Short mmCIF file of C-alpha atoms and ligand atoms in Angstrom, two decimals:
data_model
loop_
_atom_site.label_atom_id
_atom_site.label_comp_id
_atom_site.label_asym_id
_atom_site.label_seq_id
_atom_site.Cartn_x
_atom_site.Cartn_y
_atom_site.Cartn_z
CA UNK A 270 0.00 0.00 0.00
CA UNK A 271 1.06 3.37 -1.37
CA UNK A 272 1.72 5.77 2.39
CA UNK A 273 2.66 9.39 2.08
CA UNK A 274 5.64 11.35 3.72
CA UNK A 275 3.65 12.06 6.62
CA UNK A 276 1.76 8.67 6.93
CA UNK A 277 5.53 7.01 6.57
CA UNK A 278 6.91 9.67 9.77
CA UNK A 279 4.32 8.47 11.81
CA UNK A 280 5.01 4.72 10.86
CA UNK A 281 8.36 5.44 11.77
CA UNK A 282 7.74 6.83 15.28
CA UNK A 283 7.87 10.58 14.81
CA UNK A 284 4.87 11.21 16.26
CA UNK A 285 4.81 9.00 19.57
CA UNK A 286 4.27 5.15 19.57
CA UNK A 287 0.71 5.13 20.40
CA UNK A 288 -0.06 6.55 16.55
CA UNK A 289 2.81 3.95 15.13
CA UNK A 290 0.99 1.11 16.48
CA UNK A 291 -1.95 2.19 14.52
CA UNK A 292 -0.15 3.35 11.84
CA UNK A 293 1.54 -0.55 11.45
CA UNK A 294 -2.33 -1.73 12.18
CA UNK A 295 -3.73 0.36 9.18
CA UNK A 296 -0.65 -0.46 6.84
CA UNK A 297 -0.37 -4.27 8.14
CA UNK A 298 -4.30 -4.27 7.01
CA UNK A 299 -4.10 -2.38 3.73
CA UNK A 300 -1.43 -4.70 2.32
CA UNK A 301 -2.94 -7.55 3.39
CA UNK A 302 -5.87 -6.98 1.15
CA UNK A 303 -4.06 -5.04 -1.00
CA UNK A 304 -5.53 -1.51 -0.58
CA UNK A 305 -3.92 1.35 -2.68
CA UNK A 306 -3.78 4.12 -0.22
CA UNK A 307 -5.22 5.16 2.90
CA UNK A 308 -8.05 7.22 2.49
CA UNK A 309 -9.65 9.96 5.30
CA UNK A 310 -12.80 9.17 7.23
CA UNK A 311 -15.43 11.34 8.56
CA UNK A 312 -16.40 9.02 11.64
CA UNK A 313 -15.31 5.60 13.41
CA UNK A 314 -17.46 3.08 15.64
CA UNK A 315 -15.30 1.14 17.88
CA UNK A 316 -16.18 -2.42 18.81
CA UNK A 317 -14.12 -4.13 21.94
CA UNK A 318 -15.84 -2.39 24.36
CA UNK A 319 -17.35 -5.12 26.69
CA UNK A 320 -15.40 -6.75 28.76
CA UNK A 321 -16.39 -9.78 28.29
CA UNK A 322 -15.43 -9.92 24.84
CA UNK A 323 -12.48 -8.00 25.36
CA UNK A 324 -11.04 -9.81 28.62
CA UNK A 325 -7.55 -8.22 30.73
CA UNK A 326 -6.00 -8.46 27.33
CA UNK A 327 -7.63 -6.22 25.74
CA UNK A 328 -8.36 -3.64 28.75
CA UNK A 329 -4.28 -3.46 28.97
CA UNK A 330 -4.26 -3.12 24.85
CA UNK A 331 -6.50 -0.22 25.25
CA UNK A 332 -4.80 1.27 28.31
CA UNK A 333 -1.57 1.62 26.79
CA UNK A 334 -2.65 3.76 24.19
CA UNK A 335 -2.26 8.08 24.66
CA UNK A 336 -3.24 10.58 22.25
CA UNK A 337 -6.37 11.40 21.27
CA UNK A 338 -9.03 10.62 18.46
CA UNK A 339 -8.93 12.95 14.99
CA UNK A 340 -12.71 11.87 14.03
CA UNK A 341 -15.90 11.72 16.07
CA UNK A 342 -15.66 8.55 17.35
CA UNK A 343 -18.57 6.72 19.25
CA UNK A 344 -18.37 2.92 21.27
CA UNK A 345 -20.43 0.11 20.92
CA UNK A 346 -22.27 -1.36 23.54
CA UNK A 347 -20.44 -2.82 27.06
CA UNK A 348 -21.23 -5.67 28.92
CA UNK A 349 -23.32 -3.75 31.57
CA UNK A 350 -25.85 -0.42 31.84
CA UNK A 351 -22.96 1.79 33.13
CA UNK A 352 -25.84 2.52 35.78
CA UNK A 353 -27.73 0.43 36.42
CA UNK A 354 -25.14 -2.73 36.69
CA UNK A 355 -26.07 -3.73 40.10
CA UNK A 356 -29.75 -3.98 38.94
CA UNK A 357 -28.64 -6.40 36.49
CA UNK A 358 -26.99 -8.29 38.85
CA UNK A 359 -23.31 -7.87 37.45
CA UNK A 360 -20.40 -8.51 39.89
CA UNK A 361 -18.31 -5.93 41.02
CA UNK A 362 -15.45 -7.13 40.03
CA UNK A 363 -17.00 -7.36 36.16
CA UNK A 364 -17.89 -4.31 36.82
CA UNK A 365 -14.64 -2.70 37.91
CA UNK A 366 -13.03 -3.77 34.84
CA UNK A 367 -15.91 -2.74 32.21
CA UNK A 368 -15.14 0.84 34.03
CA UNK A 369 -11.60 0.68 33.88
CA UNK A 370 -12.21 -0.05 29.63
CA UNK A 371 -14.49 2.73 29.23
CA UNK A 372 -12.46 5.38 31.21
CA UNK A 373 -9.25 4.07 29.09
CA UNK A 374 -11.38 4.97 26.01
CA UNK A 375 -12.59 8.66 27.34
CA UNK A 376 -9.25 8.97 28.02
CA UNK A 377 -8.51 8.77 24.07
CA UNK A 378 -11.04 11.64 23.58
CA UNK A 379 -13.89 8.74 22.43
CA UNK A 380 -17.61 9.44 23.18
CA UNK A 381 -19.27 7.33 25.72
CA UNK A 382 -22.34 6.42 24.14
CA UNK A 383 -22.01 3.14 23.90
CA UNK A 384 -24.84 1.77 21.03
CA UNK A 385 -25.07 -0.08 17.60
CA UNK A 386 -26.82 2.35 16.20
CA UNK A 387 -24.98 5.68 16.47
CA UNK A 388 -26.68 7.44 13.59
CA UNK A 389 -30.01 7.05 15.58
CA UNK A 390 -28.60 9.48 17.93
CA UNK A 391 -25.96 11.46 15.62
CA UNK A 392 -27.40 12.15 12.24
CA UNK A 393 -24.44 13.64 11.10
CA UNK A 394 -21.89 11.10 11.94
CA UNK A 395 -22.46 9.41 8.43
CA UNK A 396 -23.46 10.62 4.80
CA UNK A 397 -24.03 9.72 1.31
CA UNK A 398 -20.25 8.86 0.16
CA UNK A 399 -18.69 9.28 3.09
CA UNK A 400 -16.04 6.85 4.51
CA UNK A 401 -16.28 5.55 7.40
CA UNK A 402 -14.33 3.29 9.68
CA UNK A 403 -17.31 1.46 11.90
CA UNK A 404 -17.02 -1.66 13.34
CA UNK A 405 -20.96 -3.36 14.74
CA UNK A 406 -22.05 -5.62 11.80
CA UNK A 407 -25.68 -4.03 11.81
CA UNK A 408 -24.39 -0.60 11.62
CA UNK A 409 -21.78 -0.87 8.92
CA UNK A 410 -24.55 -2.60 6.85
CA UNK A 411 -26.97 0.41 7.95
CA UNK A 412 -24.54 2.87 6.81
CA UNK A 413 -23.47 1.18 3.48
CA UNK A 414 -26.95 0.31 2.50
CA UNK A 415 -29.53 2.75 4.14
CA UNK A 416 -27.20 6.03 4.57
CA UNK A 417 -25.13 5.27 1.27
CA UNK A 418 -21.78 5.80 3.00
CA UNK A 419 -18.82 3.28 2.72
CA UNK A 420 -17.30 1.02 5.17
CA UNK A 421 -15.61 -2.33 5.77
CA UNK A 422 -16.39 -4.58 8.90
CA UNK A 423 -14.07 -3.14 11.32
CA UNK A 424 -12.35 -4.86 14.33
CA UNK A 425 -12.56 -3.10 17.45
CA UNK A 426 -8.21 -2.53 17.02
CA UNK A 427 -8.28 -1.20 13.15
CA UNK A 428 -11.90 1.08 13.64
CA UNK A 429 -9.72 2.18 16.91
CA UNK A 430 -6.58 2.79 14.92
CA UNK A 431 -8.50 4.91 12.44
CA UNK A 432 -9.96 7.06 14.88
CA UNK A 433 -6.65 7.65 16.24
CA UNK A 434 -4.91 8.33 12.55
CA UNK A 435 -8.38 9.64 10.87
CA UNK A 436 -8.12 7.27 7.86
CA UNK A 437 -8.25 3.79 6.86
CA UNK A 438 -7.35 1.53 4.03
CA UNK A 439 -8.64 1.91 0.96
CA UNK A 440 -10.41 -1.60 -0.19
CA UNK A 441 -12.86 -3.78 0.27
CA UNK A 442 -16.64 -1.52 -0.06
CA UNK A 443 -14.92 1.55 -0.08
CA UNK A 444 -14.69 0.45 -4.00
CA UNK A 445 -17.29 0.45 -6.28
CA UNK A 446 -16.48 -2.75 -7.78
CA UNK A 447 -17.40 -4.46 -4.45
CA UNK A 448 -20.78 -2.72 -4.33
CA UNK A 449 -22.39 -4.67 -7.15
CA UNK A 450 -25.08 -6.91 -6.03
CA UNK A 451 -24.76 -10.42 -6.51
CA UNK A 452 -28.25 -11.89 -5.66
CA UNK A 453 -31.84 -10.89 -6.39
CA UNK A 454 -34.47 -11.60 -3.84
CA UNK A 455 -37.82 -11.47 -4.78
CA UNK A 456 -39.96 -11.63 -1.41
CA UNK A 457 -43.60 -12.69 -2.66
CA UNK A 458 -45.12 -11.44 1.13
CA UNK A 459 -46.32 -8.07 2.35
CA UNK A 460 -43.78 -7.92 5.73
CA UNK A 461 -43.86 -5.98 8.87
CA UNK A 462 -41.90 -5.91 11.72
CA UNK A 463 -39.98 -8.90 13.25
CA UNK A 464 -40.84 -10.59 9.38
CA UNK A 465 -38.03 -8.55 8.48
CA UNK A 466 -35.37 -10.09 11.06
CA UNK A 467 -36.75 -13.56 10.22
CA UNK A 468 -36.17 -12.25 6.25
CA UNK A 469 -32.23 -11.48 7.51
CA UNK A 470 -31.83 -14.91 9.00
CA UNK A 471 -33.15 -16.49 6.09
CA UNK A 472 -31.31 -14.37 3.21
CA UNK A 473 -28.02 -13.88 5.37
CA UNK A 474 -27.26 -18.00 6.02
CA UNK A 475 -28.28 -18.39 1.43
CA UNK A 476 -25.92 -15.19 0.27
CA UNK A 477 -23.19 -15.72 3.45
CA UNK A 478 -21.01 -12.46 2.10
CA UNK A 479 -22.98 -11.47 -0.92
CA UNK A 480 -24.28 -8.06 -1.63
CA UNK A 481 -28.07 -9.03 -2.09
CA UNK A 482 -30.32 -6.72 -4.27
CA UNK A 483 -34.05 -6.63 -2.48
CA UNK A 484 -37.42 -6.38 -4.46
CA UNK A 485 -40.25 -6.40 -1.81
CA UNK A 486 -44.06 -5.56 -1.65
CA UNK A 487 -44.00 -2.55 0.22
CA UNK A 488 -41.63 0.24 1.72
CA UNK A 489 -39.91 -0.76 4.51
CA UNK A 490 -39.36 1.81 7.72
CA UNK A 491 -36.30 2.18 8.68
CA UNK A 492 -36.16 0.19 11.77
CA UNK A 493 -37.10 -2.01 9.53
CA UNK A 494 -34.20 -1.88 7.33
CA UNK A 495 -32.00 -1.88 10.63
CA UNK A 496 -33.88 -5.00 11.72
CA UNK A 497 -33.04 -6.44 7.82
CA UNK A 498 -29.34 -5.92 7.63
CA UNK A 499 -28.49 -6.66 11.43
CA UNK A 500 -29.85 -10.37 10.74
CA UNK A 501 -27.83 -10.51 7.68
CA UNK A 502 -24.46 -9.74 8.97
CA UNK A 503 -25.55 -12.25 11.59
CA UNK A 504 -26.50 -14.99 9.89
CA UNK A 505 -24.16 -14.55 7.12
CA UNK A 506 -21.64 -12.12 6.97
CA UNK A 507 -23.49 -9.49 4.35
CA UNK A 508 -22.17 -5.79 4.47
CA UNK A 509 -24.21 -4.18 1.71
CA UNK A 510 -27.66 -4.65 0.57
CA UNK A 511 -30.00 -2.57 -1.47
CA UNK A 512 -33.53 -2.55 -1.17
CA UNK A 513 -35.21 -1.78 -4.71
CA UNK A 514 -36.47 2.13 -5.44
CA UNK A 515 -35.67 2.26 -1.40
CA UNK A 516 -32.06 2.32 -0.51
CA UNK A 517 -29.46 4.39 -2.65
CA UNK A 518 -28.98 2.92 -5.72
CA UNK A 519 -25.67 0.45 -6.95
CA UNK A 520 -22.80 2.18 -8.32
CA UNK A 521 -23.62 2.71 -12.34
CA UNK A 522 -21.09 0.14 -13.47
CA UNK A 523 -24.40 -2.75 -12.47
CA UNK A 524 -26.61 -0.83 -15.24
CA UNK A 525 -24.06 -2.20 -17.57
CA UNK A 526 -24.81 -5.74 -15.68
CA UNK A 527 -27.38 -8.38 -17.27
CA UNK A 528 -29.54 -8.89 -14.81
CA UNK A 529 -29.77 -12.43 -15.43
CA UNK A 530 -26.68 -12.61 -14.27
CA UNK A 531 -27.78 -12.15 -10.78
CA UNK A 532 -28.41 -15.16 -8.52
CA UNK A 533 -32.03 -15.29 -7.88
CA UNK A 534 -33.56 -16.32 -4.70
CA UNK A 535 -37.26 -16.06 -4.13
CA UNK A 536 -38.95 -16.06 -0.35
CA UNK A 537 -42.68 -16.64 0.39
CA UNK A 538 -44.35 -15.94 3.13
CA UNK A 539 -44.28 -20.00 4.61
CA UNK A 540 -40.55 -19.73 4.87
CA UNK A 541 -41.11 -16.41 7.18
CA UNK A 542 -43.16 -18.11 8.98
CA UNK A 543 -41.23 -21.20 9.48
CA UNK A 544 -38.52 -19.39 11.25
CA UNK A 545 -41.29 -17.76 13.94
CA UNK A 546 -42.49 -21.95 14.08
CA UNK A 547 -38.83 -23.34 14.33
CA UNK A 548 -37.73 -20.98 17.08
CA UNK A 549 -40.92 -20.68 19.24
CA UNK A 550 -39.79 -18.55 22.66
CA UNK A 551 -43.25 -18.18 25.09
CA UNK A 552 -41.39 -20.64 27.35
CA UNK A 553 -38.44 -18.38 28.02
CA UNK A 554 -37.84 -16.58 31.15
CA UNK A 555 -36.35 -13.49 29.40
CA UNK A 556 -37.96 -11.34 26.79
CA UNK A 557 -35.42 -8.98 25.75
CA UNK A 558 -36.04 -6.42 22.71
CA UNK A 559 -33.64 -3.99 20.86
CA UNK A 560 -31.10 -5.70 19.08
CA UNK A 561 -29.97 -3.51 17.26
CA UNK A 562 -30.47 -0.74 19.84
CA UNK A 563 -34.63 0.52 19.57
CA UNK A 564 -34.84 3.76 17.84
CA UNK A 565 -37.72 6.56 19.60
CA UNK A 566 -40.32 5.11 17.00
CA UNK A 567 -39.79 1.00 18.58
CA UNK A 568 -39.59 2.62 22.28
CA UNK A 569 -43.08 4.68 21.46
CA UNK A 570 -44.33 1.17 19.82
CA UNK A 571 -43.01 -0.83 23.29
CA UNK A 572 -44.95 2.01 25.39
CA UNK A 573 -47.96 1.21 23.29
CA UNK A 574 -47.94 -2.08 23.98
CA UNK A 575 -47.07 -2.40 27.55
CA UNK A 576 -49.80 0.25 28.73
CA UNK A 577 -51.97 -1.05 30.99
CA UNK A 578 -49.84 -4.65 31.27
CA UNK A 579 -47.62 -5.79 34.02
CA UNK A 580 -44.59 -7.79 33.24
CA UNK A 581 -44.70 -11.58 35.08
CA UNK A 582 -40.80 -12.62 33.64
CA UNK A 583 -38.11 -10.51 32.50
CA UNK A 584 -38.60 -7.38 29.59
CA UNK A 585 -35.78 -6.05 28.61
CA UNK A 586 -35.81 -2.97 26.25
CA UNK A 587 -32.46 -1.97 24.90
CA UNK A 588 -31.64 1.60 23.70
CA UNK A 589 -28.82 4.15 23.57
CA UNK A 590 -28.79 6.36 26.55
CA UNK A 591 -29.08 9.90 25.10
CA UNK A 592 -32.21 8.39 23.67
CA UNK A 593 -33.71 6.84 26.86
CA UNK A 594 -32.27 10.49 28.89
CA UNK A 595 -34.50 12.77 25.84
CA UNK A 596 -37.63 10.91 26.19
CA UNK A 597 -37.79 10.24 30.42
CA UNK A 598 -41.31 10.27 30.77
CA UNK A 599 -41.10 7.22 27.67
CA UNK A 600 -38.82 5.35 29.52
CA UNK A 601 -41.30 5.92 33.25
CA UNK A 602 -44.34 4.47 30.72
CA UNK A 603 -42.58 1.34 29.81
CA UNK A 604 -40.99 0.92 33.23
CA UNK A 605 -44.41 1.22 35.12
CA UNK A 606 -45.01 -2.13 33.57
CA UNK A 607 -42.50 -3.51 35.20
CA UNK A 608 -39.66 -4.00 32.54
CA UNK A 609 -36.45 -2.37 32.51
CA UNK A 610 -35.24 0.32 29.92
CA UNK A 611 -31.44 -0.68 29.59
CA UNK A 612 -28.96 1.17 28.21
CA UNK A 613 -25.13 1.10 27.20
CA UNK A 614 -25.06 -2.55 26.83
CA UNK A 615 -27.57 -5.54 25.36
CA UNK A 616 -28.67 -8.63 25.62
CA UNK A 617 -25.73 -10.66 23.60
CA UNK A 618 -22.50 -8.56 24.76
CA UNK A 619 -23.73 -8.44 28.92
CA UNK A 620 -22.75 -11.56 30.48
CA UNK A 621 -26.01 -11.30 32.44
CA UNK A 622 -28.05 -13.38 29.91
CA UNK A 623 -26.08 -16.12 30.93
CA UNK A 624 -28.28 -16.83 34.21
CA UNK A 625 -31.07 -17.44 31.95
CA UNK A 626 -32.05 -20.74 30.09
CA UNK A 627 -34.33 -19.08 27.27
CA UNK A 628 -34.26 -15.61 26.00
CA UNK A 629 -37.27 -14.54 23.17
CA UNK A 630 -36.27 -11.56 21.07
CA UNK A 631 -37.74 -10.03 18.16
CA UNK A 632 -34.58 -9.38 16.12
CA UNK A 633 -33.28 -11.62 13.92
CA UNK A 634 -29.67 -11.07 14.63
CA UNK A 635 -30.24 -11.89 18.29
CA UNK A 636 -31.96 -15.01 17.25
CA UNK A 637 -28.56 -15.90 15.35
CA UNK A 638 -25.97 -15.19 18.21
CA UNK A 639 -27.64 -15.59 21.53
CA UNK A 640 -26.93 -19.18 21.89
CA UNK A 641 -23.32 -19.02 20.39
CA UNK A 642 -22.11 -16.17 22.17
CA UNK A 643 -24.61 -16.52 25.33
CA UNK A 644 -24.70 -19.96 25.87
CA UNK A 645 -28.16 -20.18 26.09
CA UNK A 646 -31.65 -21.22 23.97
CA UNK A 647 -33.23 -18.26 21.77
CA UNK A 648 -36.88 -18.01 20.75
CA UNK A 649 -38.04 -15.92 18.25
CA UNK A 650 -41.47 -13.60 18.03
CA UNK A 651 -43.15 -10.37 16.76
CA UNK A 652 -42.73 -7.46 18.72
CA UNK A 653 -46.21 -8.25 20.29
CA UNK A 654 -46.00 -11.93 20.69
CA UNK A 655 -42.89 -11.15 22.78
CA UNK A 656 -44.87 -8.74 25.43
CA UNK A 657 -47.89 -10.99 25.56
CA UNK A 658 -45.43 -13.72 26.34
CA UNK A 659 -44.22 -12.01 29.25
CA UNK A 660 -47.11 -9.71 30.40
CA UNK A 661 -50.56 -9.36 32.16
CA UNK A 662 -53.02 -7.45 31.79
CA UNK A 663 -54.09 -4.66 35.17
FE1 LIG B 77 -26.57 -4.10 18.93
FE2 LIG B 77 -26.09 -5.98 20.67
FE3 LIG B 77 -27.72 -6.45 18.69
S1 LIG B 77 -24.61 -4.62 19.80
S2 LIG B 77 -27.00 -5.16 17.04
S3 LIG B 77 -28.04 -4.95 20.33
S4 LIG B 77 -26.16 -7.81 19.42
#
């Protein structure tokens, strides 16, 4: 990879060793996969942040570090509500350490909003074109697909390293060539709602890292479109989608494409369903919604919902915190039920699903990594099949 005078001082160690080592991350990663150049970002979203992913490794990886971040620069979720830990029955000793990561990152100039879904809360953090350096699967495939911008699948070090330098390597779907859609899925169903995680898990495990091209029924919201892409980076590994006179549109070397030479994949409403039927969750002890983090809209929905109902299991509701800290009369209506608004953390990356045997979520990509990375069973369910399954009414 091609660095410039500058880049190549600060490779060398002119500039302290903190930049270097991200410097020899960003150049070790660009000629692996053979990037040009680096190119400048407007924003990065750092994964590593729980410590339970993370471990005393990592804290002491992050620790070391000085300096301070070039680019707005936001974190994705922790292992615990920075709060409310005790609540959610985290140890003090888990929590010590989760603290310890998150002051090591404030100390490197990072905001401490810890959420997947940082351009619910910053709309300016990502635009059309713009390059990004993000790490969360579901928000690198919201900002490639729904916001137009252009970014790989970070790892917590290299998004981290970018923030620190303020550019990344040039490659991958930074390029239009890798932004041509591969598959065409023809969904013969009107969907709403959870359909659209159960239409993730589905398309993600048949296309794996393919850049699917949607034709569906009817306009999806975008929570709904968050809820799409987060099960396909789950279940598969996709990046990029587009979604048919929806999403922006595929870079104008696919107008010169056949179309016929796209895979196609059709999906009917009976293999929706049969995810909902395969995954059944009303015998779970945990209901736990916003994966990826709920949006005002899914929180006002929730509210809805819960009015009038008192929870007889666990409901947790998982949002960013500068949401839940706007909107505190929301978060007192869907509390008075009895659930718990949660916030800086969710129900895969805290450690405190593991005391559970059965969580029900409403999110495809939750459905796909709750019992890998939680150790436990996962049910699956509409928005409103998972509060009836865990509610009475007054
Ligand atoms: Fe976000 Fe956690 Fe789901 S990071 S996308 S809520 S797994």
């Amino acid at each position: 990879m091609y660095i410039s005078q500058d880049e190549e001082r600060i490779y060398q160690g002119e500039r302290g060793e903190s930049l270097r080592r991200a410097m020899e991350i960003l150049v070790a990663l660009g000629d692996i996969f053979d990037a040009e150049k680096l190119v400048s970002i407007k924003s990065a979203q750092i994964a590593g942040v729980s410590f339970k992913n993370i471990g005393d490794a990592g804290l002491e990886w992050i620790s070391d570090l000085e300096g301070k971040v070039v680019v707005p620069a936001i974190l994705n979720p922790a292992g615990m509500d920075l709060l409310r830990w005790k609540e959610m029955k985290i140890n003090e000793s888990f929590a010590g350490k989760q603290k310890a990561t998150i002051d090591a990152y404030r100390r490197l100039g990072i905001e401490i909003d810890c959420t997947c879904t940082p351009y619910q809360i910053y709309p300016d953090i990502a635009g059309p074109g713009d390059h990004l350096a993000w790490s969360e699967s579901s928000a690198v495939s919201y900002a490639n697909s729904v916001i137009g911008a252009r970014t790989n699948r970070e790892g917590g070090p290299s998004a981290l390293a970018a923030a620190l330098i303020g550019k990344t390597p040039y490659f991958g779907y930074h390029l239009d060539r890798n932004r041509i859609p591969t598959h065409c899925i023809r969904v013969k169903a009107d969907l709403k709602d959870s359909d659209f995680g159960a239409l993730g898990f589905l398309v993600g495990g048949m296309v794996k890292d393919g850049v699917p091209l949607f034709r569906l029924q009817r306009r999806p919201t975008p929570d709904e479109l968050k809820s799409l892409g987060a099960a396909m980076a789950a279940s598969g590994s996709v990046a990029l989608y587009y979604v048919e006179e929806v999403t922006p549109t595929p870079p104008a070397a696919f107008g010169k494409m056949e179309n016929s030479k796209l895979e196609k994949i059709s999906i009917d409403r009976k293999q929706v369903d049969e995810v909902y039927e395969k995954y059944p969750g009303t015998d779970a002890e945990i209901v736990a919604l916003g994966c990826p983090h709920c949006s005002l809209s899914e929180l006002n929905s929730i509210a809805e919902l819960l009015d009038g109902k008192k929870v007889k299991k666990q409901l947790w509701v998982c949002t960013a915190r500068k949401i839940a800290n706007a909107h505190p009369e929301l978060v007192e209506r869907i509390e008075r039920s009895g659930a718990k608004v949660i916030c800086d953390t969710c129900m895969v990356v805290s450690p405190a699903s593991e005391r559970y045997r059965k969580m029900m979520v409403n999110s495809g990509k939750a459905l796909a990594y709750i019992p890998g990375l939680c150790g436990i069973k996962a049910g699956f369910g509409s928005t409103k099949e998972c509060i009836k399954a865990v509610t009475w009414s007054d």
